Backbone as JSON, one array per atom type, in Angstrom:
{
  "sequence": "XXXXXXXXXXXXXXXXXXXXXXXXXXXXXXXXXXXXXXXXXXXXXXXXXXXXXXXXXXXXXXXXXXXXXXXXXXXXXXXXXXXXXXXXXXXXXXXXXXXXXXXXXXXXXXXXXXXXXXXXXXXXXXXXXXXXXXXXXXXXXXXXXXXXXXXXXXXXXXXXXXXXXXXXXXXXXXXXXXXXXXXX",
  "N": [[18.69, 14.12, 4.65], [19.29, 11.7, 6.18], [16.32, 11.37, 6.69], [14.68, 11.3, 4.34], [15.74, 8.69, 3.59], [14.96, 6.96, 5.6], [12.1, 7.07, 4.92], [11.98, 5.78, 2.51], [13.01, 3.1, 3.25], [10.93, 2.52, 5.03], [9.08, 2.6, 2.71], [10.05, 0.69, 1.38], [9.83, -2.17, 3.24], [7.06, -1.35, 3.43], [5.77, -2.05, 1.18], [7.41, -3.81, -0.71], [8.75, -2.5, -2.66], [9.33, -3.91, -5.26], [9.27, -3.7, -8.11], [7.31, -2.05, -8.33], [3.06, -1.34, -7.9], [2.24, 2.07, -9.25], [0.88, 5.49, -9.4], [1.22, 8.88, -10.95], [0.01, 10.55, -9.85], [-2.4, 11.2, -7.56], [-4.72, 8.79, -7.15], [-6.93, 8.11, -5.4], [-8.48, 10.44, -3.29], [-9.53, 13.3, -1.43], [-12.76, 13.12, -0.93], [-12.8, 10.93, -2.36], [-11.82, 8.95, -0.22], [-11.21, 6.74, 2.95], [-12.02, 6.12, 6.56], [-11.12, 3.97, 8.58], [-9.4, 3.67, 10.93], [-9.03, 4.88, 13.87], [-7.66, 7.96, 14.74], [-4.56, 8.13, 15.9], [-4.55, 5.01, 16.49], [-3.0, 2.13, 17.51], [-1.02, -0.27, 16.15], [0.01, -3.37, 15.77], [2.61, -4.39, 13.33], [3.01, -6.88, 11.6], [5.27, -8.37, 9.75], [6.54, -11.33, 8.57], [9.28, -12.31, 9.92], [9.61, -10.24, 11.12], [8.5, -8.09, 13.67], [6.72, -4.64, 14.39], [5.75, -1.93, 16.04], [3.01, 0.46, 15.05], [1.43, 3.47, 15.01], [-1.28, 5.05, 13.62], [-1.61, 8.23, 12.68], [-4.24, 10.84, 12.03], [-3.59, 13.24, 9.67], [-5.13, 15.58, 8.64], [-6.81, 15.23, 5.91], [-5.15, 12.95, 5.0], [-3.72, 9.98, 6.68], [-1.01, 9.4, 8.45], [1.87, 6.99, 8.96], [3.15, 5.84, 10.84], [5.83, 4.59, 11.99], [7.82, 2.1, 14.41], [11.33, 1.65, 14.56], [12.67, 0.52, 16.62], [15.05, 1.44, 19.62], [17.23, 2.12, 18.09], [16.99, 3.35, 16.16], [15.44, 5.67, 13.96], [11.94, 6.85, 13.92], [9.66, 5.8, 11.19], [7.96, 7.49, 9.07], [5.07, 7.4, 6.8], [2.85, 8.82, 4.29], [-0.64, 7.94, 3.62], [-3.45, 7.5, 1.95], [-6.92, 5.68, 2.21], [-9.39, 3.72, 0.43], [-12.22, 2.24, 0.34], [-12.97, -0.67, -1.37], [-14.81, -2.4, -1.44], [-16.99, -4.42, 0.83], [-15.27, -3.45, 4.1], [-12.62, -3.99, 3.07], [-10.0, -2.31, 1.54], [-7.96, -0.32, -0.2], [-4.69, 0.95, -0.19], [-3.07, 3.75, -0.42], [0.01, 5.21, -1.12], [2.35, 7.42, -0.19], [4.91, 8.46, -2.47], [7.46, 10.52, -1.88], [9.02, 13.32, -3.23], [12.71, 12.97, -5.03], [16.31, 13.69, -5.88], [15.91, 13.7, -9.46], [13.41, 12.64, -9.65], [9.99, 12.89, -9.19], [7.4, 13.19, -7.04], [5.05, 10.32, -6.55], [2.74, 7.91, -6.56], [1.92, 4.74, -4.27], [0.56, 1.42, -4.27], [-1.24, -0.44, -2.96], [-3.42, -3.47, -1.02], [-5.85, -3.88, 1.57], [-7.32, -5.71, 4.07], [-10.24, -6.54, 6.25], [-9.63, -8.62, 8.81], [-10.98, -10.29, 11.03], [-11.25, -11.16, 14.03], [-8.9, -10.46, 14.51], [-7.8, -8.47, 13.08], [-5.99, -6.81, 10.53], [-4.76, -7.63, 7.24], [-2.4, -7.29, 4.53], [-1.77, -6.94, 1.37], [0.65, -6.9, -0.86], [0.92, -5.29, -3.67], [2.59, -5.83, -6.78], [3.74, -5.27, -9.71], [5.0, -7.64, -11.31], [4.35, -9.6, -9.6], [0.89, -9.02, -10.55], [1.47, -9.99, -13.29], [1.47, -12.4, -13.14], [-0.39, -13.31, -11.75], [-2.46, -13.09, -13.48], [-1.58, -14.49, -15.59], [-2.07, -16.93, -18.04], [-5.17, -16.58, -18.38], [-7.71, -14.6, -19.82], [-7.4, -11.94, -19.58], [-5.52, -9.08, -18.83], [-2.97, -6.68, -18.17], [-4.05, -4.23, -19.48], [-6.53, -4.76, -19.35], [-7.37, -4.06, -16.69], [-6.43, -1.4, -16.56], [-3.69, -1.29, -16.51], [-0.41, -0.09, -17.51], [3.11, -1.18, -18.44], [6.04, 0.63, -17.12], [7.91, 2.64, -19.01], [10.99, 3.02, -18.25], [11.6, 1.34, -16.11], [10.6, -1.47, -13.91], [8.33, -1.23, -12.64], [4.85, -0.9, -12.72], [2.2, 0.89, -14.46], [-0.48, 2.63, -13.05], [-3.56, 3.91, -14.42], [-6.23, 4.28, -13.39], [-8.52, 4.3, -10.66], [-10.47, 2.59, -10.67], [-9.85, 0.67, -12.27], [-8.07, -0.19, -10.6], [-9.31, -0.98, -8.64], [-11.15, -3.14, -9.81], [-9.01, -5.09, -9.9], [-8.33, -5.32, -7.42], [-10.21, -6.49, -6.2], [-9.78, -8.83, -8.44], [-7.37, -10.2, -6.96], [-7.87, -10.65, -4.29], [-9.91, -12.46, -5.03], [-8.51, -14.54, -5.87], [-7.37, -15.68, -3.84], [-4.5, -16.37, -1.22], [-1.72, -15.63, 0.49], [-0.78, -13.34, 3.06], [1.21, -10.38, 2.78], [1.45, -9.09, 4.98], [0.48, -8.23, 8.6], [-1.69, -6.3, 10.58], [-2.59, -5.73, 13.71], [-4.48, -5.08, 16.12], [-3.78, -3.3, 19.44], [-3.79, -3.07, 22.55]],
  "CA": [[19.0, 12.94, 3.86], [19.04, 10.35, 7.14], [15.18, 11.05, 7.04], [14.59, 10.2, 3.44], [16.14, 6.91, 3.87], [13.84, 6.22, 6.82], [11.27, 7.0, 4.14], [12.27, 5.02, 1.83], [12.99, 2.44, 4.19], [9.89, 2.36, 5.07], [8.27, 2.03, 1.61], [10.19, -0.97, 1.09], [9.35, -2.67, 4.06], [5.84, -2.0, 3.4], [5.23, -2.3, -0.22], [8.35, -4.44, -0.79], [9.52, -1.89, -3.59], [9.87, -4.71, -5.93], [8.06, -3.56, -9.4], [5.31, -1.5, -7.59], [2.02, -0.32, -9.01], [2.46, 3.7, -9.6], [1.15, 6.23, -10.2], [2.22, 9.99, -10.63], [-0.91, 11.41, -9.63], [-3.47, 10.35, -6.49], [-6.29, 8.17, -7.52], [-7.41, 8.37, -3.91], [-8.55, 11.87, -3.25], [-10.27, 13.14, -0.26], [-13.46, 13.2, -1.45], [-13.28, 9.31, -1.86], [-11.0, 8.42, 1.21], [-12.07, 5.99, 3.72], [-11.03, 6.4, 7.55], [-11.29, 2.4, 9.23], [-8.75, 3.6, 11.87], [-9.24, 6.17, 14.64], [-6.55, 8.99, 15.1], [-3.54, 7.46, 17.05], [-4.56, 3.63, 16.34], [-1.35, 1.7, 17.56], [-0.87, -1.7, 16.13], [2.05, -4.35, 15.56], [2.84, -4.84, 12.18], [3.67, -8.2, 11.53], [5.97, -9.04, 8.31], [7.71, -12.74, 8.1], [9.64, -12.9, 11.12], [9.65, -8.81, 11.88], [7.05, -7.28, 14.3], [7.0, -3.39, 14.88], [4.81, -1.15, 16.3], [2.46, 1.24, 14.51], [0.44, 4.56, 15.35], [-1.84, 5.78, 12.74], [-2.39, 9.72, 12.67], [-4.79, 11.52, 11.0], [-3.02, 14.84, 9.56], [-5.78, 16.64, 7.91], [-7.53, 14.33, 4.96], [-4.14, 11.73, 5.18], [-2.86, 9.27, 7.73], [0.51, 9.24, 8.53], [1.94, 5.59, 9.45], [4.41, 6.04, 11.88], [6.58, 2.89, 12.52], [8.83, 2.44, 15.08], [11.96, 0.58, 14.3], [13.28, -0.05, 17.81], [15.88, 2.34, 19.81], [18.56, 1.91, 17.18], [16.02, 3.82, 14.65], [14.38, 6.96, 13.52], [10.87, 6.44, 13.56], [9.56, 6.05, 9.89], [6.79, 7.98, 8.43], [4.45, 7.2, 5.49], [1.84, 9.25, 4.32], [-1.34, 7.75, 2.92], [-5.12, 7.34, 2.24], [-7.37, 4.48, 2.23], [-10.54, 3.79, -0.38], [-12.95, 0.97, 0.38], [-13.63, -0.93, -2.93], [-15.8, -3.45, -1.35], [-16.79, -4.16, 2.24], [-14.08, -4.56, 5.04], [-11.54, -4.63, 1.8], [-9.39, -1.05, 1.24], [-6.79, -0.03, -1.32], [-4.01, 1.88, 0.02], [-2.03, 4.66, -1.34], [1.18, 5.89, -0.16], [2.64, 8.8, -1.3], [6.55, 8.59, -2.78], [8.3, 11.83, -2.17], [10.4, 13.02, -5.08], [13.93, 12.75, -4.71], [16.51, 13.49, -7.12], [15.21, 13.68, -10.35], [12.64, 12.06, -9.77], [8.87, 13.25, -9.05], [5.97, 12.73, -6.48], [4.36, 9.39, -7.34], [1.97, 7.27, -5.66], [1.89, 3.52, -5.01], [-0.71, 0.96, -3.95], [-1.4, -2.09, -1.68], [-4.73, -4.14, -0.25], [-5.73, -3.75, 3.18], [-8.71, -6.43, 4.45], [-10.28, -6.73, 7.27], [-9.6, -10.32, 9.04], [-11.94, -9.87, 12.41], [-11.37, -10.06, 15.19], [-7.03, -10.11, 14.6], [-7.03, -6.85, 12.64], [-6.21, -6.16, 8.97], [-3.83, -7.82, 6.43], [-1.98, -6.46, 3.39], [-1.5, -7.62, -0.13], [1.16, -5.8, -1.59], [0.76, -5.28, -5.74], [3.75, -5.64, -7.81], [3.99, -5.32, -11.35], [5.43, -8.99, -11.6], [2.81, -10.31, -9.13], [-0.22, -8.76, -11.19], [1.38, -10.73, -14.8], [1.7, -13.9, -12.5], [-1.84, -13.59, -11.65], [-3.06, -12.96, -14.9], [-1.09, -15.74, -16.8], [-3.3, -17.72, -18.9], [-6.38, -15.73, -18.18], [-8.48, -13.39, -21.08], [-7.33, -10.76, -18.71], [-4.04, -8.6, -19.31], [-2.24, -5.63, -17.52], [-4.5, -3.29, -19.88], [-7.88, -5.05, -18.87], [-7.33, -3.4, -15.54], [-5.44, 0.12, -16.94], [-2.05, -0.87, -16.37], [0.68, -0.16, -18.01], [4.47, -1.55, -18.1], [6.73, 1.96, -17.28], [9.21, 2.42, -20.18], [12.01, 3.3, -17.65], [11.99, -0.03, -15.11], [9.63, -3.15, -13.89], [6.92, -0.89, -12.16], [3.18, -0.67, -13.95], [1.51, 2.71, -14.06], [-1.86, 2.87, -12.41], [-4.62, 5.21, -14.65], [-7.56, 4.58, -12.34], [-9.22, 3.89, -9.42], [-11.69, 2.0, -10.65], [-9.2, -0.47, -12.43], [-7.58, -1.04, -9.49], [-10.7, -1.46, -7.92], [-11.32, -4.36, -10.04], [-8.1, -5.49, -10.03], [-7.99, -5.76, -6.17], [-11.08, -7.92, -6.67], [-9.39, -10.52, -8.78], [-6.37, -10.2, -6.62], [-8.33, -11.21, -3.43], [-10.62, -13.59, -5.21], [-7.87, -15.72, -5.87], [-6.49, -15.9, -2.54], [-3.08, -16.4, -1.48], [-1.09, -15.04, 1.64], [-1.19, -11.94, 3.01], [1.92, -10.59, 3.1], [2.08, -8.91, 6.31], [-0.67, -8.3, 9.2], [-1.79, -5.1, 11.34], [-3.0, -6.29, 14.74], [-4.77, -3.87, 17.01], [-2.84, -3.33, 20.18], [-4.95, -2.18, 22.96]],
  "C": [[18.66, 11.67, 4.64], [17.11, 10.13, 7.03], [14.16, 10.4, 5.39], [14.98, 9.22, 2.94], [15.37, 6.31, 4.65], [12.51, 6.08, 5.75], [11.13, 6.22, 3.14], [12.51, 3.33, 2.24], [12.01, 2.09, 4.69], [8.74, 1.62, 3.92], [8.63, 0.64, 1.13], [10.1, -2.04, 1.62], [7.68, -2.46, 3.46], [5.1, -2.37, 2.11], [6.4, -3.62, -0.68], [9.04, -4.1, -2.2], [9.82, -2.75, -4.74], [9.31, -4.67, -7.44], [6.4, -3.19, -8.85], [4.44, -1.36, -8.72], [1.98, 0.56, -8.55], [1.58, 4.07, -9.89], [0.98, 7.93, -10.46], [1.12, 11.3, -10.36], [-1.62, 10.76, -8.79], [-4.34, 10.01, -7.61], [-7.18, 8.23, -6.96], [-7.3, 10.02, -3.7], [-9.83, 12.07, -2.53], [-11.95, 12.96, -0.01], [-14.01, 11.08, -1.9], [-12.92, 8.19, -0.75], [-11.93, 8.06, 2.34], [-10.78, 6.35, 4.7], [-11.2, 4.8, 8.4], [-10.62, 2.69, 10.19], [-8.96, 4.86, 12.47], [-7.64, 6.72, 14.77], [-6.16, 8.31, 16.06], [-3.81, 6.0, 17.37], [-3.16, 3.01, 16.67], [-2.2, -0.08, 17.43], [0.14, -2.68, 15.87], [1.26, -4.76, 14.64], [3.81, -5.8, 12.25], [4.38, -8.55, 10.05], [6.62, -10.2, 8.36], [8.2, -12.57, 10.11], [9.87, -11.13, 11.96], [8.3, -8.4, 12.67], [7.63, -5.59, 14.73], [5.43, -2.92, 15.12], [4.33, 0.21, 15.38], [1.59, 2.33, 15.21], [0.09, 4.76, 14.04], [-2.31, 7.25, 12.91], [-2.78, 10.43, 12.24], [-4.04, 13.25, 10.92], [-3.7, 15.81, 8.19], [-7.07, 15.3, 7.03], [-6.48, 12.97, 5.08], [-4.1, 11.13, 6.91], [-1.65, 8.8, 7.45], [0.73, 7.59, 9.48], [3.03, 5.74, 9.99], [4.8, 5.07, 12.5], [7.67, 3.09, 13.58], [9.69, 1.24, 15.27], [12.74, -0.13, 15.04], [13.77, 1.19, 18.19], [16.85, 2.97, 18.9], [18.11, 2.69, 15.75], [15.57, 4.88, 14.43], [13.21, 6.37, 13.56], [10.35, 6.44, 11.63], [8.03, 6.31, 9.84], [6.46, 7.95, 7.15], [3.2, 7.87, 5.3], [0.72, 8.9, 3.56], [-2.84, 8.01, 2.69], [-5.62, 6.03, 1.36], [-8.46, 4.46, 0.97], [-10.98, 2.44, -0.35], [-13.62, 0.71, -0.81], [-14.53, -1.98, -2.78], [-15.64, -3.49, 0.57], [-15.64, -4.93, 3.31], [-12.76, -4.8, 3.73], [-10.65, -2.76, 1.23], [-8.58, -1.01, 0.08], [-6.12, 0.8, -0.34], [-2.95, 2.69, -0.73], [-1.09, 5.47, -1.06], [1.54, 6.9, -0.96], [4.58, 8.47, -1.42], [7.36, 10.31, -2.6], [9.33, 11.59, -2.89], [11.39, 13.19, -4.26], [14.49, 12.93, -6.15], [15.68, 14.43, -8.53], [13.43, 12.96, -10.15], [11.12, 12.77, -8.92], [7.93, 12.73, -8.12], [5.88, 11.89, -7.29], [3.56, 8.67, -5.64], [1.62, 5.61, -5.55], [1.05, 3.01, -4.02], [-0.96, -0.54, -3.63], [-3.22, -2.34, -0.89], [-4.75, -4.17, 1.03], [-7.2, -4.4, 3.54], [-8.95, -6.77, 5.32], [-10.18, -8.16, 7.67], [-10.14, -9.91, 10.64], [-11.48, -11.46, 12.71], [-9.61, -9.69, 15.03], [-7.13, -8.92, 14.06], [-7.18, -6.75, 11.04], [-4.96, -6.99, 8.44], [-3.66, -7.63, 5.24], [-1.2, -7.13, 2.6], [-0.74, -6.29, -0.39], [0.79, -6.15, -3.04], [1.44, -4.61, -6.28], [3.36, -6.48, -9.01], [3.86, -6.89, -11.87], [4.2, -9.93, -10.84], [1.53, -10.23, -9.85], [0.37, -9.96, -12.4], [1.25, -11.98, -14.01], [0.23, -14.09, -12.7], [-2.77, -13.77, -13.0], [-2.57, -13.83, -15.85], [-2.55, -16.76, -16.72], [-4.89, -17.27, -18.66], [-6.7, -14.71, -19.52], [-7.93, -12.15, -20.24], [-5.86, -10.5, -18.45], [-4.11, -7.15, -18.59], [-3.8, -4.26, -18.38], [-6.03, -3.49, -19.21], [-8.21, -3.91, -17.29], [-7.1, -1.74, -15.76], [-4.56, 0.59, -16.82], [-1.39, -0.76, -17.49], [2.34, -0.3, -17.69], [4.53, 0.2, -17.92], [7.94, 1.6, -17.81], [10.88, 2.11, -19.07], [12.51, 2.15, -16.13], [10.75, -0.69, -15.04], [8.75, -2.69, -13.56], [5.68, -0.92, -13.57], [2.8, 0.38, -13.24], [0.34, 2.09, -14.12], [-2.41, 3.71, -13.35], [-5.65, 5.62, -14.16], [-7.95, 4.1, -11.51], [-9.98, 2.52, -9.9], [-11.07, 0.42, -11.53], [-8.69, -1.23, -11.61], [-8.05, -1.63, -8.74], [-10.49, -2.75, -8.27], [-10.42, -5.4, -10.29], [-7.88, -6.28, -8.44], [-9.1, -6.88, -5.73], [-10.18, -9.09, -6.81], [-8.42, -10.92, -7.72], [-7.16, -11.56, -5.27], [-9.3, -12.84, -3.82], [-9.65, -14.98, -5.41], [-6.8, -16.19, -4.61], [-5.41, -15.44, -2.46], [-2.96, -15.69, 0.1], [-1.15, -14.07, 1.92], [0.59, -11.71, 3.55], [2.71, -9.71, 4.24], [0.15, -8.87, 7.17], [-0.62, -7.14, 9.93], [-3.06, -5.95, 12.44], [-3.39, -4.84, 15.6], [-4.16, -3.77, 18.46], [-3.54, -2.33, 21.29], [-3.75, -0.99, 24.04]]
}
């Protein structure tokens, strides 16, 4: 139980759990998975006023994101894979372990290269995507989202929406809302 809390714990730190985009099947599948980080990459993840340390380890076709939250902590593990939708510009896709009632699902964040510092990450929530899209010809479906009947998340149907979704996302700027620094 203590370790799916670390997991969870994790996802909300790095996605910020807040009306994710879902969804209950990979989109990312090994076959289109990109690797940008070598086995055992350690970098400090920077969020707001938190810094922790990261290892990345490849465990088969995935990388596991292994955070470490000080002494006082379990380490937290996330298991994902990457897909470059343009150059130097990723999607990431974490995996949710079920819990509960509740089912495997998969959710999804920007990862761009910023040379020579490292990489920074757009998370993409539900509520962030309608923000973006107010007053625009361009609506949750344009992409292939959909609201989920049962709370604030949007279901994901394809890659290739998100693709162009992580486009507009980036084209219109904005903050990044954390940073991965390489750490020699």
């Amino acid at each position: 139980m203590i370790r799916l809390l670390n997991v969870v714990a994790i996802l909300v730190a790095m996605f910020g759990l807040n009306a994710c985009l879902i969804s209950p099947a990979p989109l990312i599948t090994p076959d289109k998975a990109a690797y940008p980080f070598a086995d055992g990459a350690r970098l400090d993840h920077v969020s707001g006023d938190t810094h922790r340390r990261v290892i990345l380890l490849r465990e088969g076709n995935y990388y596991l994101h292994v955070e470490d939250g000080g002494p006082e902590e379990t380490p937290s593990v996330l298991r994902g894979m990457m897909y470059e939708f343009a150059p130097g510009a990723f999607i990431l896709q974490a995996e949710i372990p079920p819990e509960g009632d509740k089912e495997r699902a998969y959710m999804y964040a920007i990862l761009t290269l910023d040379e020579p510092r490292g990489f920074k990450r757009f998370d993409l929530t539900c509520g962030g995507v309608k923000e973006l899209l107010e007053g625009s010809s361009q609506t949750l479906k344009s992409f292939g989202l959909s609201e989920a009947a049962s709370d604030s998340d949007c279901m994901v149907e394809t890659l290739d929406g998100l693709s162009a979704l992580a486009k507009v996302v980036l084209a219109k700027g904005g903050e990044a809302d954390s940073t991965y620094v390489p750490v020699p």
